[in-house]
Amino acid sequence: MATRPDDSVFQRVRAHAFGTLSFERRQTTNLHLDEHIYDRGETIGPEFQKIVAQRQSILVFADDNPRANFGHDCRYLLYDAATGTFDRQAPARFPPIADAKQPKTLRVFHEPVRFDPNPILFHPFPPIWRCPIIIPEGTRYAILYSGMSNKRHLNDMEFLYRTLVDIYAFNPAHIQVLSYDGTLNTQDGVQAIWPGDGTAYRIKVNAQGNRAAFEAAVDHLKTRIHALDSLLIHCNNHGDYDGTPGTSFLCTYPNWGKYYNADFSAKLAELPKFRQLIVMLEQCNSGGFNGSIIAKSTAAATSVASAAIESQSSYVSADGNWDPFARDWIAAQAGHDPFGAALAFNPDTDADGRIEAEEAYEYANAVKDPRDSPNFSESSEAGGDIALGQDYIVWWWWCWILREVLEPYRIKLPPHEYYQRLHRLQSEFTKLTAELDKTSDGLRKEMTTKVSALVGSAFGK
């Protein structure tokens, strides 16, 4: 076991590491001193990086892009543990954490790029009214995955979980959540209060965020998902690629394991045929998954929206609480941002009363963090048209009736209670809209006959 150096050695290391930064980088690079002393031959960081201490070493972790998810270019500065003399610099893609179960020993000492977890936000406008969704035929399932989770990744999944349960009436029993160590814990510690509305997390974590748990979740669906059913998959946390096309991977808990896109997609190919698959990916280099998912999907219609192309990182919001692409894609589906405020514009661009996969993507792409590089793939036009609620056509005044009678309760009740009560009516709403559609079809035929006769009388047959 290495002996802890004198504080003067650590101070020498800090001063040298800071001195290596150009004036520009002093404004953009965060420096962390690792208080763990690495023994000769000890692996530093994820094993696949193949960075090994050549002597007893002190490490400074230099993050040159602190608002990007990992992987992205970063550096390990290594110093002789006895004297503090600079040894070498090793390029890296991930922080020097080999295993999430290890004690956290990184201590920041230069932090020009900081997250403000409590920004002052002004929300002058309430969200626009949306007609309550109609529950579609078939069963809707969801898998929410995050491996080496930070709090922002858990926050994104909480927002999606609430959207699925509240807005879209998903059965919570049909949502499998796989995150970090199987609890509300993250790399930033255990989370208790969701920053969206300041209430306790409602998401139920079922298992750890690793390959085995994801594949078990898919296996769970093999005998349950059927021809009329739908599946939503959301993946978050960190990812990277090996530098060549087709090598994109998703990180897994606890030691930054690599779950390659080819293996991920091959697992999805084991599902029986079903109605539709909608996938949203937030991790770095996630665009490398698009093509393989489309190629392997057994769904009749498939869409994949990703935060970044295969060669690029995805980014973090300025407050450190969200990943912008995931947050905004979910907001488009929910009809409001995580704080309950209005969206930049109405994502329902064709005004059909539902948010299609491509509309959610287009909204997130339009308001994106400029450093993100979102991309979208669909198996067919039907893939882009996938919605979490049913496609239906009713007379335009249907939603105005609902708004008039529901608005007093929506304003008065907490959102969770309001949606719980609203969902009790969903089956009856479905019956009513079916009646309206039938009546509408009859009137349309009747009017078509009458209009044709009038036009014929004026223009001749």
XYZ file of C-alpha atoms in Angstrom:
461
model
C 0.000 0.000 0.000
C 1.477 3.349 -1.039
C 2.231 5.933 1.665
C 0.401 9.223 1.351
C 2.838 11.931 0.198
C 3.415 15.144 2.068
C 0.953 17.947 1.265
C 3.789 19.918 -0.327
C 4.072 17.186 -2.980
C 0.375 17.481 -3.826
C 0.749 21.263 -3.996
C 3.687 20.877 -6.428
C 1.560 18.583 -8.571
C -1.375 21.013 -8.636
C 0.865 23.926 -9.577
C 2.525 22.021 -12.397
C -0.758 20.718 -13.813
C -2.223 24.204 -13.850
C 0.967 25.546 -15.443
C 0.619 23.155 -18.379
C -2.622 24.863 -19.447
C -2.584 27.578 -22.086
C -4.426 30.783 -21.211
C -7.388 29.615 -23.316
C -7.522 26.196 -21.670
C -7.446 27.765 -18.221
C -10.945 29.003 -19.035
C -12.254 25.671 -20.329
C -10.441 22.776 -18.591
C -11.376 21.400 -15.176
C -8.561 19.808 -13.166
C -9.058 17.103 -10.525
C -6.426 15.661 -8.194
C -6.832 11.970 -7.452
C -6.023 11.385 -3.784
C -5.520 7.674 -4.477
C -1.856 6.791 -4.988
C -1.428 4.330 -7.851
C 1.035 1.510 -7.366
C 3.406 0.458 -10.132
C 1.499 -1.793 -12.567
C -1.945 -0.642 -11.384
C -4.547 0.054 -14.061
C -5.824 3.628 -14.124
C -9.412 4.115 -15.252
C -11.417 1.677 -17.397
C -9.373 -1.386 -18.271
C -9.998 -1.078 -22.018
C -8.026 2.212 -22.094
C -4.886 0.212 -21.186
C -3.361 2.988 -19.068
C -1.060 1.560 -16.379
C 1.079 3.308 -13.743
C 4.771 2.767 -14.487
C 5.807 3.778 -10.949
C 4.036 4.874 -7.782
C 2.051 7.768 -9.202
C -0.143 10.731 -8.406
C -2.801 11.482 -11.022
C -4.344 14.744 -12.173
C -7.403 14.276 -14.358
C -7.746 17.052 -16.968
C -11.223 17.294 -18.466
C -11.005 19.565 -21.508
C -14.718 19.312 -22.342
C -16.581 19.217 -18.998
C -20.066 19.677 -20.450
C -19.845 16.605 -22.673
C -20.937 13.148 -21.641
C -18.222 10.498 -21.817
C -16.471 9.341 -23.842
C -14.640 12.400 -25.011
C -11.023 13.483 -25.202
C -9.487 14.008 -21.760
C -6.023 13.544 -20.236
C -4.302 11.821 -17.328
C -1.265 13.743 -16.013
C 0.970 11.384 -14.029
C 3.524 12.395 -11.395
C 6.095 10.584 -9.276
C 4.383 9.972 -5.933
C 7.521 10.586 -3.876
C 8.699 13.854 -5.404
C 5.762 15.252 -7.399
C 7.930 15.328 -10.526
C 5.975 15.181 -13.786
C 6.248 11.777 -15.442
C 3.990 11.700 -18.509
C 0.610 12.515 -20.036
C -1.740 9.763 -21.195
C -4.643 10.576 -23.557
C -7.943 9.090 -22.364
C -11.682 8.996 -23.165
C -13.134 8.319 -19.697
C -12.479 9.535 -16.147
C -10.027 7.578 -13.952
C -12.725 5.457 -12.356
C -12.192 1.766 -12.991
C -15.196 0.632 -10.975
C -18.173 2.629 -9.730
C -18.026 0.681 -6.469
C -14.640 2.206 -5.608
C -14.448 5.093 -3.103
C -14.563 8.466 -4.851
C -11.095 10.018 -4.594
C -11.167 12.759 -7.272
C -11.088 16.298 -5.835
C -11.484 19.280 -8.146
C -8.991 22.122 -7.667
C -9.477 24.172 -10.847
C -13.054 24.445 -12.136
C -13.703 27.243 -14.636
C -16.637 25.262 -16.075
C -19.193 24.730 -13.345
C -22.769 23.525 -13.226
C -25.358 25.645 -11.448
C -27.845 23.092 -10.076
C -30.304 25.804 -9.020
C -30.640 28.265 -11.907
C -33.162 31.088 -11.725
C -35.719 30.323 -14.418
C -38.635 32.427 -15.622
C -41.608 30.521 -17.037
C -44.219 33.101 -18.076
C -46.437 30.847 -20.174
C -48.346 27.691 -19.242
C -48.199 24.750 -21.677
C -50.726 24.591 -24.483
C -53.786 22.399 -23.998
C -53.536 18.883 -25.332
C -56.473 16.602 -25.772
C -56.192 13.517 -23.496
C -54.683 10.613 -25.397
C -56.624 7.565 -26.443
C -55.058 4.292 -25.331
C -54.131 2.279 -28.447
C -54.827 -1.331 -29.206
C -52.295 -3.767 -27.847
C -50.015 -3.461 -24.832
C -47.294 -0.817 -24.542
C -43.966 -1.756 -22.966
C -40.885 0.315 -22.136
C -37.259 -0.329 -21.179
C -35.366 2.622 -19.673
C -31.613 2.014 -19.391
C -28.705 3.936 -17.862
C -25.432 2.287 -16.895
C -22.775 4.514 -15.292
C -25.457 7.018 -14.350
C -24.922 10.588 -13.246
C -27.822 12.458 -11.682
C -28.688 14.055 -15.033
C -29.281 10.645 -16.588
C -31.588 9.611 -13.752
C -33.407 12.964 -14.068
C -34.026 12.369 -17.778
C -35.451 8.919 -17.050
C -37.672 10.280 -14.264
C -39.101 12.826 -16.711
C -39.763 10.069 -19.236
C -41.232 7.750 -16.593
C -43.681 10.452 -15.465
C -44.577 11.228 -19.079
C -45.319 7.580 -19.847
C -47.371 6.983 -16.692
C -49.145 10.339 -16.444
C -49.617 11.588 -19.999
C -49.781 8.255 -21.840
C -51.296 5.996 -19.167
C -48.600 3.305 -19.399
C -48.985 0.558 -16.845
C -45.964 0.978 -14.488
C -45.692 -2.814 -14.366
C -44.832 -2.732 -18.087
C -41.907 -0.307 -17.611
C -38.550 -1.904 -16.793
C -35.982 0.547 -15.395
C -32.312 -0.474 -15.353
C -29.980 2.062 -13.743
C -26.548 2.126 -12.081
C -26.544 -0.245 -9.069
C -30.288 -0.939 -9.180
C -31.240 1.974 -6.880
C -31.585 5.760 -7.078
C -27.838 5.951 -6.546
C -25.625 7.635 -9.178
C -22.006 8.672 -9.598
C -23.113 11.924 -7.930
C -24.614 10.121 -4.925
C -28.109 8.943 -3.992
C -30.850 11.152 -5.438
C -33.944 12.057 -3.415
C -35.633 15.115 -4.971
C -36.310 15.471 -8.674
C -35.379 19.005 -9.846
C -38.367 19.205 -12.196
C -41.000 19.939 -9.553
C -39.102 19.417 -6.305
C -40.942 16.206 -5.393
C -39.552 12.769 -4.596
C -38.565 10.503 -7.468
C -41.382 8.226 -8.591
C -39.379 6.016 -10.935
C -39.038 2.404 -9.797
C -35.588 1.004 -10.577
C -35.826 -2.743 -11.251
C -32.224 -3.766 -11.859
C -28.671 -2.617 -12.483
C -27.693 -0.796 -15.642
C -25.662 -3.514 -17.307
C -25.793 -5.815 -20.303
C -27.119 -8.793 -18.364
C -30.049 -6.765 -17.003
C -30.912 -5.302 -20.431
C -30.859 -8.720 -22.053
C -32.959 -10.137 -19.216
C -35.482 -7.329 -19.849
C -35.655 -8.320 -23.522
C -35.979 -11.992 -22.563
C -38.849 -11.019 -20.258
C -40.714 -9.641 -23.281
C -40.146 -12.626 -25.562
C -43.247 -14.482 -24.372
C -45.274 -11.336 -23.657
C -45.024 -9.009 -26.631
C -47.456 -9.734 -29.477
C -48.470 -8.528 -32.914
C -50.434 -5.439 -31.767
C -47.981 -4.374 -29.071
C -45.512 -1.479 -28.892
C -42.103 -1.101 -27.260
C -40.251 2.075 -26.266
C -36.530 1.820 -25.501
C -34.615 4.729 -24.008
C -30.869 4.504 -23.341
C -28.934 7.133 -21.410
C -25.613 7.607 -19.516
C -22.303 7.330 -21.393
C -21.005 5.757 -24.591
C -18.211 5.975 -27.139
C -16.860 4.230 -30.232
C -13.574 2.553 -31.086
C -12.737 5.034 -33.844
C -14.093 3.154 -36.842
C -17.659 2.962 -38.235
C -19.848 0.350 -36.578
C -17.981 0.264 -33.240
C -20.296 2.469 -31.166
C -20.994 1.163 -27.670
C -23.062 1.870 -24.575
C -21.364 1.931 -21.150
C -22.447 -0.531 -18.464
C -22.267 -0.576 -14.663
C -20.073 -0.990 -12.648
C -16.802 -0.770 -14.591
C -17.493 1.043 -17.887
C -18.187 -2.164 -19.778
C -18.740 -1.927 -23.531
C -22.128 -3.010 -24.892
C -21.602 -2.727 -28.644
C -24.385 -1.676 -30.996
C -24.148 -4.962 -32.912
C -24.734 -7.023 -29.747
C -27.481 -4.685 -28.537
C -29.333 -4.920 -31.862
C -28.828 -8.669 -32.149
C -30.566 -9.057 -28.802
C -33.558 -7.036 -30.045
C -33.708 -9.348 -33.063
C -34.675 -12.200 -30.708
C -38.093 -10.629 -30.062
C -41.075 -12.036 -31.928
C -42.843 -9.858 -34.475
C -44.712 -6.932 -32.933
C -46.351 -3.690 -34.012
C -43.873 -0.871 -33.436
C -40.532 -0.021 -31.834
C -39.601 3.541 -30.908
C -36.048 4.124 -29.650
C -34.474 7.274 -28.175
C -30.743 7.256 -27.381
C -28.916 9.994 -25.457
C -25.385 8.637 -24.924
C -22.294 9.875 -26.774
C -21.790 8.354 -30.245
C -25.354 6.981 -30.092
C -25.945 7.497 -33.811
C -23.846 4.397 -34.399
C -26.792 2.350 -33.093
C -29.370 3.667 -35.581
C -28.594 1.513 -38.586
C -28.139 -1.754 -36.722
C -31.380 -1.308 -34.764
C -33.343 -0.594 -37.951
C -31.757 -3.627 -39.650
C -32.432 -6.034 -36.783
C -35.821 -4.840 -35.522
C -38.655 -7.371 -35.678
C -41.278 -4.616 -35.403
C -43.491 -3.765 -38.370
C -42.433 -0.118 -37.902
C -39.299 1.214 -36.189
C -37.813 4.639 -35.496
C -34.557 5.613 -33.786
C -33.655 9.113 -32.579
C -30.113 9.725 -31.308
C -28.435 12.694 -29.630
C -25.169 12.470 -31.552
C -23.703 10.991 -34.701
C -21.376 8.022 -34.273
C -18.186 10.116 -34.097
C -19.436 12.812 -31.698
C -20.237 13.305 -28.010
C -23.586 14.331 -26.545
C -23.751 17.252 -24.119
C -25.033 18.299 -20.713
C -27.241 21.260 -19.757
C -25.610 24.233 -18.010
C -27.165 23.291 -14.663
C -25.920 19.706 -14.866
C -29.440 18.377 -14.289
C -30.349 17.232 -17.810
C -29.119 15.987 -21.147
C -30.687 18.510 -23.555
C -31.609 16.139 -26.372
C -33.332 13.623 -24.090
C -34.999 16.379 -22.072
C -36.393 18.080 -25.178
C -37.497 14.855 -26.906
C -39.421 13.913 -23.763
C -40.792 17.453 -23.440
C -42.217 17.193 -26.954
C -43.994 13.995 -25.940
C -45.203 15.496 -22.643
C -46.339 18.865 -23.984
C -44.275 20.797 -21.422
C -40.701 21.002 -20.134
C -39.600 19.281 -16.882
C -40.717 22.341 -14.920
C -44.228 22.239 -16.377
C -43.675 25.277 -18.615
C -44.627 25.849 -22.250
C -42.535 24.531 -25.132
C -40.773 26.745 -27.663
C -43.435 25.782 -30.218
C -46.087 23.111 -30.747
C -44.369 19.883 -31.903
C -47.665 18.595 -33.356
C -46.892 20.134 -36.742
C -49.620 18.245 -38.632
C -52.235 19.070 -35.947
C -53.546 15.515 -35.707
C -53.645 15.490 -31.909
C -50.728 13.136 -31.367
C -46.933 13.431 -31.247
C -45.271 11.208 -33.802
C -41.715 9.896 -33.372
C -40.449 12.175 -36.101
C -42.227 15.198 -34.599
C -40.603 14.595 -31.201
C -37.229 14.328 -32.915
C -37.775 17.446 -35.016
C -38.666 19.443 -31.908
C -35.574 18.276 -29.998
C -33.421 18.946 -33.063
C -34.853 22.440 -33.528
C -34.128 23.574 -29.960
C -30.939 21.512 -29.504
C -27.723 22.408 -27.754
C -25.584 23.516 -30.733
C -22.846 21.059 -29.717
C -25.155 18.054 -30.112
C -25.541 16.393 -33.525
C -28.965 14.656 -33.456
C -29.921 12.152 -36.131
C -33.044 10.161 -36.985
C -33.691 6.861 -38.756
C -36.935 5.125 -39.679
C -37.739 1.746 -41.167
C -40.426 3.314 -43.339
C -42.827 6.238 -43.307
C -44.784 4.270 -40.708
C -41.690 4.259 -38.481
C -41.642 8.041 -38.338
C -45.387 8.047 -37.623
C -45.153 5.959 -34.425
C -46.934 7.592 -31.489
C -47.270 6.600 -27.850
C -51.021 7.278 -28.017
C -53.458 6.037 -30.650
C -54.043 7.688 -34.004
C -57.683 8.764 -34.117
C -59.932 11.208 -35.954
C -62.771 13.003 -34.180
C -64.699 16.184 -34.701
C -62.605 19.243 -33.751
C -64.950 20.293 -30.931
C -64.266 17.072 -28.976
C -61.105 18.525 -27.407
C -62.810 21.834 -26.651
C -65.529 20.020 -24.703
C -62.872 18.169 -22.712
C -60.915 21.343 -22.081
C -63.939 23.171 -20.748
C -64.891 20.437 -18.294
C -61.399 19.262 -17.297
C -59.533 22.557 -16.918
C -60.888 23.434 -13.443
C -59.592 20.106 -12.113
C -56.268 20.287 -13.958
C -55.538 23.655 -12.352
C -56.670 22.656 -8.875
C -55.153 19.184 -8.473
C -51.474 18.149 -8.297
C -50.454 16.706 -11.706
C -50.031 13.157 -10.422
C -53.498 13.087 -8.843
C -55.087 14.793 -11.853
C -53.713 12.168 -14.247
C -54.621 9.295 -11.961
C -58.261 10.403 -12.014
C -58.192 11.180 -15.727
C -56.927 7.696 -16.582
C -59.986 6.163 -14.947
C -61.970 7.676 -17.828
C -59.677 6.592 -20.657
C -61.629 3.477 -21.625
C -64.878 5.453 -21.740
C -63.210 8.203 -23.802
C -62.113 5.511 -26.251
C -65.708 4.331 -26.630
C -66.972 7.890 -27.110
C -64.399 8.728 -29.771
C -65.265 5.503 -31.599
C -68.907 6.623 -31.649
C -67.871 10.053 -32.900
C -65.742 8.518 -35.643
C -68.635 6.331 -36.756
C -71.069 9.256 -36.794
C -68.473 11.414 -38.546
C -67.985 8.808 -41.269
C -71.734 8.601 -41.830
C -72.115 12.379 -42.065
C -69.120 12.594 -44.372
C -70.707 10.143 -46.814
C -74.040 11.960 -46.605
C -72.400 15.353 -47.198
C -70.295 13.978 -50.061
C -73.465 12.830 -51.841
C -75.182 16.196 -51.317
C -72.141 18.271 -52.336
C -71.640 16.119 -55.450
C -75.275 16.705 -56.440
C -74.954 20.487 -55.972
C -71.721 20.646 -57.972
C -73.250 18.459 -60.682
C -76.250 20.800 -60.963
C -73.949 23.740 -61.621
C -71.237 22.181 -63.764
C -73.055 19.253 -65.295
C -72.039 15.607 -65.073
